[in-house]
Amino acid sequence: MRRVIILAVIALVLGAVGASQVPWQEYIAIREIAVKGGERIQAETVLQRFPIQIGMNWLTADTEAARQVLLRFPGIREARVFRSLWGRVHVVLSEREPLAVARLKDGKLFWLDTEGFLFQPTERSWGPVVVEPATIETERGLRLADLFSLVPMHALMTAPGDFLHRITAVRFEGSTMILSMRDGPDVLLNAYDVQGELPRLQQVLQAFAGRHLQTVDLRFERLVVVSDRRTHR
């Protein structure tokens, strides 16, 4: 019995000595960080500000805190951060989808995304510019105050053909959407039915081709109100 006890003690001592020689830090260290889902945002840009780094403890890395850091990136809509075996951390990004360009009161241009956030400055515009929209500051950044305006904007930006190229600016006044046409009139539409009114607008513009129109008002169901541009002699 005494011999058995002595052998057990020796085994425990040898085991403890052996365990002390195992480089545990290497086995629980983060060896890889993989970033997926970024097309406009480069992985290198994400990793520069990412709080989890290669070599950190894989078991104790705070993935939720890392996710919150990513959500403060202007161009990131959503992010997931999770571990996988062994020593790997995965980052999956969902980027903001540009809808249009907005011009603020100070003249600065920003990309407007499909959820109403103004997320990235730009120096030029592609297509119609949303002029001086009402905005509010949120935890995720500057956002449209009235998210309903996204509905008519979606309808406008999906207009078929080259119609968008004929529009320079978009403004909202209450329930009225005002389109400034390139070398043409200002068009007043009911913001609640832009998708249905766009074909009607194209017909009106075709019917009045050659006339110098000042405004075209399509807010009435069975009536089109047009005014000619005044010419100075």
PDB file of C-alpha atoms in Angstrom:
ATOM      1  CA  MET A   1       0.000   0.000   0.000  1.00  0.00           C
ATOM      2  CA  ARG A   2       2.857   2.326   0.938  1.00  0.00           C
ATOM      3  CA  ARG A   3       4.537   1.582  -2.394  1.00  0.00           C
ATOM      4  CA  VAL A   4       1.356   2.496  -4.285  1.00  0.00           C
ATOM      5  CA  ILE A   5       1.149   5.821  -2.461  1.00  0.00           C
ATOM      6  CA  ILE A   6       4.783   6.607  -3.219  1.00  0.00           C
ATOM      7  CA  LEU A   7       4.263   5.834  -6.937  1.00  0.00           C
ATOM      8  CA  ALA A   8       1.163   8.045  -7.035  1.00  0.00           C
ATOM      9  CA  VAL A   9       3.072  10.942  -5.492  1.00  0.00           C
ATOM     10  CA  ILE A  10       5.910  10.522  -7.975  1.00  0.00           C
ATOM     11  CA  ALA A  11       3.400  10.515 -10.851  1.00  0.00           C
ATOM     12  CA  LEU A  12       1.797  13.730  -9.631  1.00  0.00           C
ATOM     13  CA  VAL A  13       5.172  15.425  -9.274  1.00  0.00           C
ATOM     14  CA  LEU A  14       6.263  14.354 -12.737  1.00  0.00           C
ATOM     15  CA  GLY A  15       2.934  15.458 -14.178  1.00  0.00           C
ATOM     16  CA  ALA A  16       3.225  18.892 -12.587  1.00  0.00           C
ATOM     17  CA  VAL A  17       6.786  19.282 -13.844  1.00  0.00           C
ATOM     18  CA  GLY A  18       5.742  18.202 -17.328  1.00  0.00           C
ATOM     19  CA  ALA A  19       2.780  20.589 -17.379  1.00  0.00           C
ATOM     20  CA  SER A  20       5.029  23.479 -16.394  1.00  0.00           C
ATOM     21  CA  GLN A  21       7.121  22.786 -19.471  1.00  0.00           C
ATOM     22  CA  VAL A  22       4.160  22.917 -21.896  1.00  0.00           C
ATOM     23  CA  PRO A  23       3.906  26.303 -23.674  1.00  0.00           C
ATOM     24  CA  TRP A  24       0.195  26.846 -22.885  1.00  0.00           C
ATOM     25  CA  GLN A  25       0.320  30.488 -24.003  1.00  0.00           C
ATOM     26  CA  GLU A  26       1.036  29.318 -27.533  1.00  0.00           C
ATOM     27  CA  TYR A  27      -1.944  26.964 -27.563  1.00  0.00           C
ATOM     28  CA  ILE A  28      -4.489  29.548 -26.398  1.00  0.00           C
ATOM     29  CA  ALA A  29      -3.113  32.476 -28.399  1.00  0.00           C
ATOM     30  CA  ILE A  30      -5.044  33.896 -31.355  1.00  0.00           C
ATOM     31  CA  ARG A  31      -3.315  32.732 -34.513  1.00  0.00           C
ATOM     32  CA  GLU A  32      -5.637  34.089 -37.210  1.00  0.00           C
ATOM     33  CA  ILE A  33      -8.208  36.873 -37.685  1.00  0.00           C
ATOM     34  CA  ALA A  34     -10.332  36.453 -40.815  1.00  0.00           C
ATOM     35  CA  VAL A  35     -12.399  39.358 -42.202  1.00  0.00           C
ATOM     36  CA  LYS A  36     -15.215  38.682 -44.673  1.00  0.00           C
ATOM     37  CA  GLY A  37     -17.975  40.726 -46.281  1.00  0.00           C
ATOM     38  CA  GLY A  38     -16.062  43.940 -46.911  1.00  0.00           C
ATOM     39  CA  GLU A  39     -16.013  45.151 -50.511  1.00  0.00           C
ATOM     40  CA  ARG A  40     -15.522  48.898 -50.062  1.00  0.00           C
ATOM     41  CA  ILE A  41     -13.905  48.608 -46.620  1.00  0.00           C
ATOM     42  CA  GLN A  42     -10.544  46.858 -46.792  1.00  0.00           C
ATOM     43  CA  ALA A  43      -9.641  44.189 -44.228  1.00  0.00           C
ATOM     44  CA  GLU A  44      -6.432  46.086 -43.415  1.00  0.00           C
ATOM     45  CA  THR A  45      -8.476  49.158 -42.458  1.00  0.00           C
ATOM     46  CA  VAL A  46     -10.633  47.068 -40.119  1.00  0.00           C
ATOM     47  CA  LEU A  47      -7.681  45.355 -38.466  1.00  0.00           C
ATOM     48  CA  GLN A  48      -5.895  48.646 -37.772  1.00  0.00           C
ATOM     49  CA  ARG A  49      -8.645  49.642 -35.318  1.00  0.00           C
ATOM     50  CA  PHE A  50      -9.739  46.161 -34.265  1.00  0.00           C
ATOM     51  CA  PRO A  51      -9.130  45.697 -30.501  1.00  0.00           C
ATOM     52  CA  ILE A  52      -8.424  41.959 -30.834  1.00  0.00           C
ATOM     53  CA  GLN A  53      -4.935  41.218 -32.128  1.00  0.00           C
ATOM     54  CA  ILE A  54      -2.843  38.205 -33.091  1.00  0.00           C
ATOM     55  CA  GLY A  55      -1.201  36.694 -30.004  1.00  0.00           C
ATOM     56  CA  MET A  56      -3.910  37.690 -27.543  1.00  0.00           C
ATOM     57  CA  ASN A  57      -5.643  35.104 -25.365  1.00  0.00           C
ATOM     58  CA  TRP A  58      -8.195  33.354 -27.553  1.00  0.00           C
ATOM     59  CA  LEU A  59     -10.345  32.310 -24.588  1.00  0.00           C
ATOM     60  CA  THR A  60     -10.715  35.748 -23.024  1.00  0.00           C
ATOM     61  CA  ALA A  61     -10.881  37.965 -26.131  1.00  0.00           C
ATOM     62  CA  ASP A  62     -13.957  40.222 -25.811  1.00  0.00           C
ATOM     63  CA  THR A  63     -15.792  39.645 -29.087  1.00  0.00           C
ATOM     64  CA  GLU A  64     -18.794  41.841 -28.178  1.00  0.00           C
ATOM     65  CA  ALA A  65     -16.575  44.826 -27.368  1.00  0.00           C
ATOM     66  CA  ALA A  66     -14.806  44.263 -30.683  1.00  0.00           C
ATOM     67  CA  ARG A  67     -18.176  44.223 -32.482  1.00  0.00           C
ATOM     68  CA  GLN A  68     -19.138  47.551 -30.909  1.00  0.00           C
ATOM     69  CA  VAL A  69     -15.899  49.078 -32.198  1.00  0.00           C
ATOM     70  CA  LEU A  70     -16.725  47.894 -35.716  1.00  0.00           C
ATOM     71  CA  LEU A  71     -20.222  49.374 -35.547  1.00  0.00           C
ATOM     72  CA  ARG A  72     -18.633  52.803 -35.120  1.00  0.00           C
ATOM     73  CA  PHE A  73     -17.103  52.536 -38.602  1.00  0.00           C
ATOM     74  CA  PRO A  74     -19.188  54.871 -40.829  1.00  0.00           C
ATOM     75  CA  GLY A  75     -19.549  52.361 -43.650  1.00  0.00           C
ATOM     76  CA  ILE A  76     -20.460  49.292 -41.584  1.00  0.00           C
ATOM     77  CA  ARG A  77     -24.158  48.524 -41.110  1.00  0.00           C
ATOM     78  CA  GLU A  78     -23.765  45.335 -39.056  1.00  0.00           C
ATOM     79  CA  ALA A  79     -20.932  43.111 -37.820  1.00  0.00           C
ATOM     80  CA  ARG A  80     -20.447  39.678 -36.257  1.00  0.00           C
ATOM     81  CA  VAL A  81     -17.353  38.617 -34.308  1.00  0.00           C
ATOM     82  CA  PHE A  82     -16.945  35.014 -33.135  1.00  0.00           C
ATOM     83  CA  ARG A  83     -14.328  32.377 -32.309  1.00  0.00           C
ATOM     84  CA  SER A  84     -13.675  29.068 -34.023  1.00  0.00           C
ATOM     85  CA  LEU A  85     -11.235  26.230 -33.315  1.00  0.00           C
ATOM     86  CA  TRP A  86      -8.398  26.608 -32.862  1.00  0.00           C
ATOM     87  CA  GLY A  87      -7.118  30.091 -32.110  1.00  0.00           C
ATOM     88  CA  ARG A  88      -9.196  31.726 -34.865  1.00  0.00           C
ATOM     89  CA  VAL A  89     -11.413  34.833 -34.738  1.00  0.00           C
ATOM     90  CA  HIS A  90     -13.870  35.563 -37.543  1.00  0.00           C
ATOM     91  CA  VAL A  91     -15.243  38.976 -38.501  1.00  0.00           C
ATOM     92  CA  VAL A  92     -18.259  39.115 -40.839  1.00  0.00           C
ATOM     93  CA  LEU A  93     -19.249  42.568 -42.077  1.00  0.00           C
ATOM     94  CA  SER A  94     -22.395  43.975 -43.687  1.00  0.00           C
ATOM     95  CA  GLU A  95     -21.634  47.265 -45.399  1.00  0.00           C
ATOM     96  CA  ARG A  96     -24.020  50.153 -45.894  1.00  0.00           C
ATOM     97  CA  GLU A  97     -25.654  50.236 -49.323  1.00  0.00           C
ATOM     98  CA  PRO A  98     -25.459  53.664 -51.003  1.00  0.00           C
ATOM     99  CA  LEU A  99     -28.789  55.038 -52.219  1.00  0.00           C
ATOM    100  CA  ALA A 100     -28.057  58.623 -53.252  1.00  0.00           C
ATOM    101  CA  VAL A 101     -25.911  61.647 -52.445  1.00  0.00           C
ATOM    102  CA  ALA A 102     -27.205  64.277 -49.997  1.00  0.00           C
ATOM    103  CA  ARG A 103     -26.060  67.906 -49.779  1.00  0.00           C
ATOM    104  CA  LEU A 104     -26.264  69.475 -46.334  1.00  0.00           C
ATOM    105  CA  LYS A 105     -26.827  73.146 -45.574  1.00  0.00           C
ATOM    106  CA  ASP A 106     -23.092  73.768 -45.337  1.00  0.00           C
ATOM    107  CA  GLY A 107     -22.678  72.449 -48.873  1.00  0.00           C
ATOM    108  CA  LYS A 108     -20.934  69.205 -47.900  1.00  0.00           C
ATOM    109  CA  LEU A 109     -21.865  66.065 -49.806  1.00  0.00           C
ATOM    110  CA  PHE A 110     -22.453  62.691 -48.136  1.00  0.00           C
ATOM    111  CA  TRP A 111     -23.502  59.288 -49.330  1.00  0.00           C
ATOM    112  CA  LEU A 112     -26.995  58.435 -48.080  1.00  0.00           C
ATOM    113  CA  ASP A 113     -27.602  54.724 -47.467  1.00  0.00           C
ATOM    114  CA  THR A 114     -30.751  52.635 -47.795  1.00  0.00           C
ATOM    115  CA  GLU A 115     -31.496  53.018 -44.060  1.00  0.00           C
ATOM    116  CA  GLY A 116     -31.255  56.805 -44.058  1.00  0.00           C
ATOM    117  CA  PHE A 117     -27.722  57.234 -42.653  1.00  0.00           C
ATOM    118  CA  LEU A 118     -25.294  59.775 -44.084  1.00  0.00           C
ATOM    119  CA  PHE A 119     -22.217  57.655 -43.742  1.00  0.00           C
ATOM    120  CA  GLN A 120     -19.400  58.818 -45.987  1.00  0.00           C
ATOM    121  CA  PRO A 121     -18.363  62.221 -47.382  1.00  0.00           C
ATOM    122  CA  THR A 122     -17.878  62.560 -51.116  1.00  0.00           C
ATOM    123  CA  GLU A 123     -16.630  65.314 -53.411  1.00  0.00           C
ATOM    124  CA  ARG A 124     -18.968  64.658 -56.305  1.00  0.00           C
ATOM    125  CA  SER A 125     -22.409  63.305 -57.006  1.00  0.00           C
ATOM    126  CA  TRP A 126     -23.700  60.531 -59.184  1.00  0.00           C
ATOM    127  CA  GLY A 127     -27.310  61.072 -60.188  1.00  0.00           C
ATOM    128  CA  PRO A 128     -29.833  63.224 -58.290  1.00  0.00           C
ATOM    129  CA  VAL A 129     -28.695  65.029 -55.140  1.00  0.00           C
ATOM    130  CA  VAL A 130     -31.008  65.195 -52.120  1.00  0.00           C
ATOM    131  CA  VAL A 131     -30.872  68.871 -51.168  1.00  0.00           C
ATOM    132  CA  GLU A 132     -30.686  69.894 -47.484  1.00  0.00           C
ATOM    133  CA  PRO A 133     -32.633  67.026 -45.926  1.00  0.00           C
ATOM    134  CA  ALA A 134     -33.643  67.337 -42.262  1.00  0.00           C
ATOM    135  CA  THR A 135     -31.268  65.198 -40.186  1.00  0.00           C
ATOM    136  CA  ILE A 136     -30.760  64.061 -36.588  1.00  0.00           C
ATOM    137  CA  GLU A 137     -27.664  62.837 -34.733  1.00  0.00           C
ATOM    138  CA  THR A 138     -27.835  59.230 -33.481  1.00  0.00           C
ATOM    139  CA  GLU A 139     -25.445  56.803 -31.789  1.00  0.00           C
ATOM    140  CA  ARG A 140     -24.652  55.399 -35.229  1.00  0.00           C
ATOM    141  CA  GLY A 141     -24.131  58.808 -36.837  1.00  0.00           C
ATOM    142  CA  LEU A 142     -26.113  61.369 -38.832  1.00  0.00           C
ATOM    143  CA  ARG A 143     -29.469  60.093 -40.124  1.00  0.00           C
ATOM    144  CA  LEU A 144     -32.508  61.438 -41.942  1.00  0.00           C
ATOM    145  CA  ALA A 145     -35.066  62.838 -39.527  1.00  0.00           C
ATOM    146  CA  ASP A 146     -37.938  61.556 -41.661  1.00  0.00           C
ATOM    147  CA  LEU A 147     -37.317  57.978 -42.747  1.00  0.00           C
ATOM    148  CA  PHE A 148     -40.490  57.974 -44.845  1.00  0.00           C
ATOM    149  CA  SER A 149     -38.627  59.953 -47.522  1.00  0.00           C
ATOM    150  CA  LEU A 150     -36.645  56.783 -48.220  1.00  0.00           C
ATOM    151  CA  VAL A 151     -39.746  55.237 -49.816  1.00  0.00           C
ATOM    152  CA  PRO A 152     -40.079  57.761 -52.666  1.00  0.00           C
ATOM    153  CA  MET A 153     -36.276  57.874 -52.982  1.00  0.00           C
ATOM    154  CA  HIS A 154     -36.165  54.106 -53.529  1.00  0.00           C
ATOM    155  CA  ALA A 155     -38.880  54.439 -56.165  1.00  0.00           C
ATOM    156  CA  LEU A 156     -36.985  57.244 -57.905  1.00  0.00           C
ATOM    157  CA  MET A 157     -33.586  55.534 -57.871  1.00  0.00           C
ATOM    158  CA  THR A 158     -35.038  52.411 -59.493  1.00  0.00           C
ATOM    159  CA  ALA A 159     -36.634  54.336 -62.367  1.00  0.00           C
ATOM    160  CA  PRO A 160     -36.052  52.527 -65.673  1.00  0.00           C
ATOM    161  CA  GLY A 161     -33.931  53.736 -68.557  1.00  0.00           C
ATOM    162  CA  ASP A 162     -31.860  56.916 -68.401  1.00  0.00           C
ATOM    163  CA  PHE A 163     -34.506  58.924 -66.554  1.00  0.00           C
ATOM    164  CA  LEU A 164     -32.262  59.492 -63.518  1.00  0.00           C
ATOM    165  CA  HIS A 165     -29.702  61.282 -65.677  1.00  0.00           C
ATOM    166  CA  ARG A 166     -32.307  63.951 -66.404  1.00  0.00           C
ATOM    167  CA  ILE A 167     -32.680  64.847 -62.701  1.00  0.00           C
ATOM    168  CA  THR A 168     -30.165  67.048 -60.888  1.00  0.00           C
ATOM    169  CA  ALA A 169     -31.729  67.554 -57.443  1.00  0.00           C
ATOM    170  CA  VAL A 170     -34.447  66.247 -55.133  1.00  0.00           C
ATOM    171  CA  ARG A 171     -36.126  68.249 -52.370  1.00  0.00           C
ATOM    172  CA  PHE A 172     -38.879  67.413 -49.905  1.00  0.00           C
ATOM    173  CA  GLU A 173     -41.478  69.863 -48.667  1.00  0.00           C
ATOM    174  CA  GLY A 174     -43.916  68.018 -46.442  1.00  0.00           C
ATOM    175  CA  SER A 175     -45.608  65.344 -48.542  1.00  0.00           C
ATOM    176  CA  THR A 176     -44.323  66.873 -51.798  1.00  0.00           C
ATOM    177  CA  MET A 177     -41.272  65.575 -53.626  1.00  0.00           C
ATOM    178  CA  ILE A 178     -39.731  68.165 -55.950  1.00  0.00           C
ATOM    179  CA  LEU A 179     -37.511  67.053 -58.819  1.00  0.00           C
ATOM    180  CA  SER A 180     -35.288  69.579 -60.589  1.00  0.00           C
ATOM    181  CA  MET A 181     -34.878  68.401 -64.160  1.00  0.00           C
ATOM    182  CA  ARG A 182     -31.701  69.053 -66.114  1.00  0.00           C
ATOM    183  CA  ASP A 183     -32.442  71.937 -68.522  1.00  0.00           C
ATOM    184  CA  GLY A 184     -36.087  71.579 -67.665  1.00  0.00           C
ATOM    185  CA  PRO A 185     -38.862  72.216 -65.177  1.00  0.00           C
ATOM    186  CA  ASP A 186     -39.261  71.554 -61.489  1.00  0.00           C
ATOM    187  CA  VAL A 187     -41.635  68.624 -61.045  1.00  0.00           C
ATOM    188  CA  LEU A 188     -43.956  68.369 -58.043  1.00  0.00           C
ATOM    189  CA  LEU A 189     -44.975  64.826 -57.074  1.00  0.00           C
ATOM    190  CA  ASN A 190     -47.036  63.326 -54.282  1.00  0.00           C
ATOM    191  CA  ALA A 191     -44.366  61.590 -52.172  1.00  0.00           C
ATOM    192  CA  TYR A 192     -46.845  58.850 -51.293  1.00  0.00           C
ATOM    193  CA  ASP A 193     -47.096  57.597 -54.894  1.00  0.00           C
ATOM    194  CA  VAL A 194     -43.860  58.373 -56.703  1.00  0.00           C
ATOM    195  CA  GLN A 195     -43.633  54.922 -58.243  1.00  0.00           C
ATOM    196  CA  GLY A 196     -47.058  55.316 -59.840  1.00  0.00           C
ATOM    197  CA  GLU A 197     -46.445  58.903 -60.976  1.00  0.00           C
ATOM    198  CA  LEU A 198     -43.103  58.422 -62.730  1.00  0.00           C
ATOM    199  CA  PRO A 199     -44.611  56.850 -65.901  1.00  0.00           C
ATOM    200  CA  ARG A 200     -47.146  59.687 -65.981  1.00  0.00           C
ATOM    201  CA  LEU A 201     -44.340  62.238 -65.663  1.00  0.00           C
ATOM    202  CA  GLN A 202     -42.451  60.732 -68.581  1.00  0.00           C
ATOM    203  CA  GLN A 203     -45.576  60.965 -70.725  1.00  0.00           C
ATOM    204  CA  VAL A 204     -46.081  64.616 -69.769  1.00  0.00           C
ATOM    205  CA  LEU A 205     -42.466  65.523 -70.519  1.00  0.00           C
ATOM    206  CA  GLN A 206     -42.721  63.827 -73.891  1.00  0.00           C
ATOM    207  CA  ALA A 207     -45.990  65.612 -74.687  1.00  0.00           C
ATOM    208  CA  PHE A 208     -44.490  69.008 -73.820  1.00  0.00           C
ATOM    209  CA  ALA A 209     -41.125  68.419 -75.450  1.00  0.00           C
ATOM    210  CA  GLY A 210     -39.837  71.637 -77.011  1.00  0.00           C
ATOM    211  CA  ARG A 211     -41.643  73.923 -74.575  1.00  0.00           C
ATOM    212  CA  HIS A 212     -39.709  75.779 -71.904  1.00  0.00           C
ATOM    213  CA  LEU A 213     -41.600  74.724 -68.820  1.00  0.00           C
ATOM    214  CA  GLN A 214     -41.078  76.251 -65.399  1.00  0.00           C
ATOM    215  CA  THR A 215     -43.041  73.713 -63.351  1.00  0.00           C
ATOM    216  CA  VAL A 216     -45.026  70.518 -63.806  1.00  0.00           C
ATOM    217  CA  ASP A 217     -47.408  69.709 -60.942  1.00  0.00           C
ATOM    218  CA  LEU A 218     -48.605  66.102 -60.832  1.00  0.00           C
ATOM    219  CA  ARG A 219     -49.991  66.081 -57.309  1.00  0.00           C
ATOM    220  CA  PHE A 220     -53.581  65.958 -58.549  1.00  0.00           C
ATOM    221  CA  GLU A 221     -55.153  62.703 -59.651  1.00  0.00           C
ATOM    222  CA  ARG A 222     -56.823  63.867 -62.883  1.00  0.00           C
ATOM    223  CA  LEU A 223     -55.117  67.173 -63.482  1.00  0.00           C
ATOM    224  CA  VAL A 224     -51.682  68.255 -64.685  1.00  0.00           C
ATOM    225  CA  VAL A 225     -50.720  71.854 -63.970  1.00  0.00           C
ATOM    226  CA  VAL A 226     -47.868  73.289 -66.032  1.00  0.00           C
ATOM    227  CA  SER A 227     -46.361  76.744 -66.209  1.00  0.00           C
ATOM    228  CA  ASP A 228     -44.074  78.116 -68.892  1.00  0.00           C
ATOM    229  CA  ARG A 229     -40.725  79.611 -68.091  1.00  0.00           C
ATOM    230  CA  ARG A 230     -40.709  83.373 -68.375  1.00  0.00           C
ATOM    231  CA  THR A 231     -38.361  84.797 -70.961  1.00  0.00           C
ATOM    232  CA  HIS A 232     -36.801  88.235 -70.583  1.00  0.00           C
ATOM    233  CA  ARG A 233     -36.336  90.446 -73.611  1.00  0.00           C
TER     234      ARG A 233
END
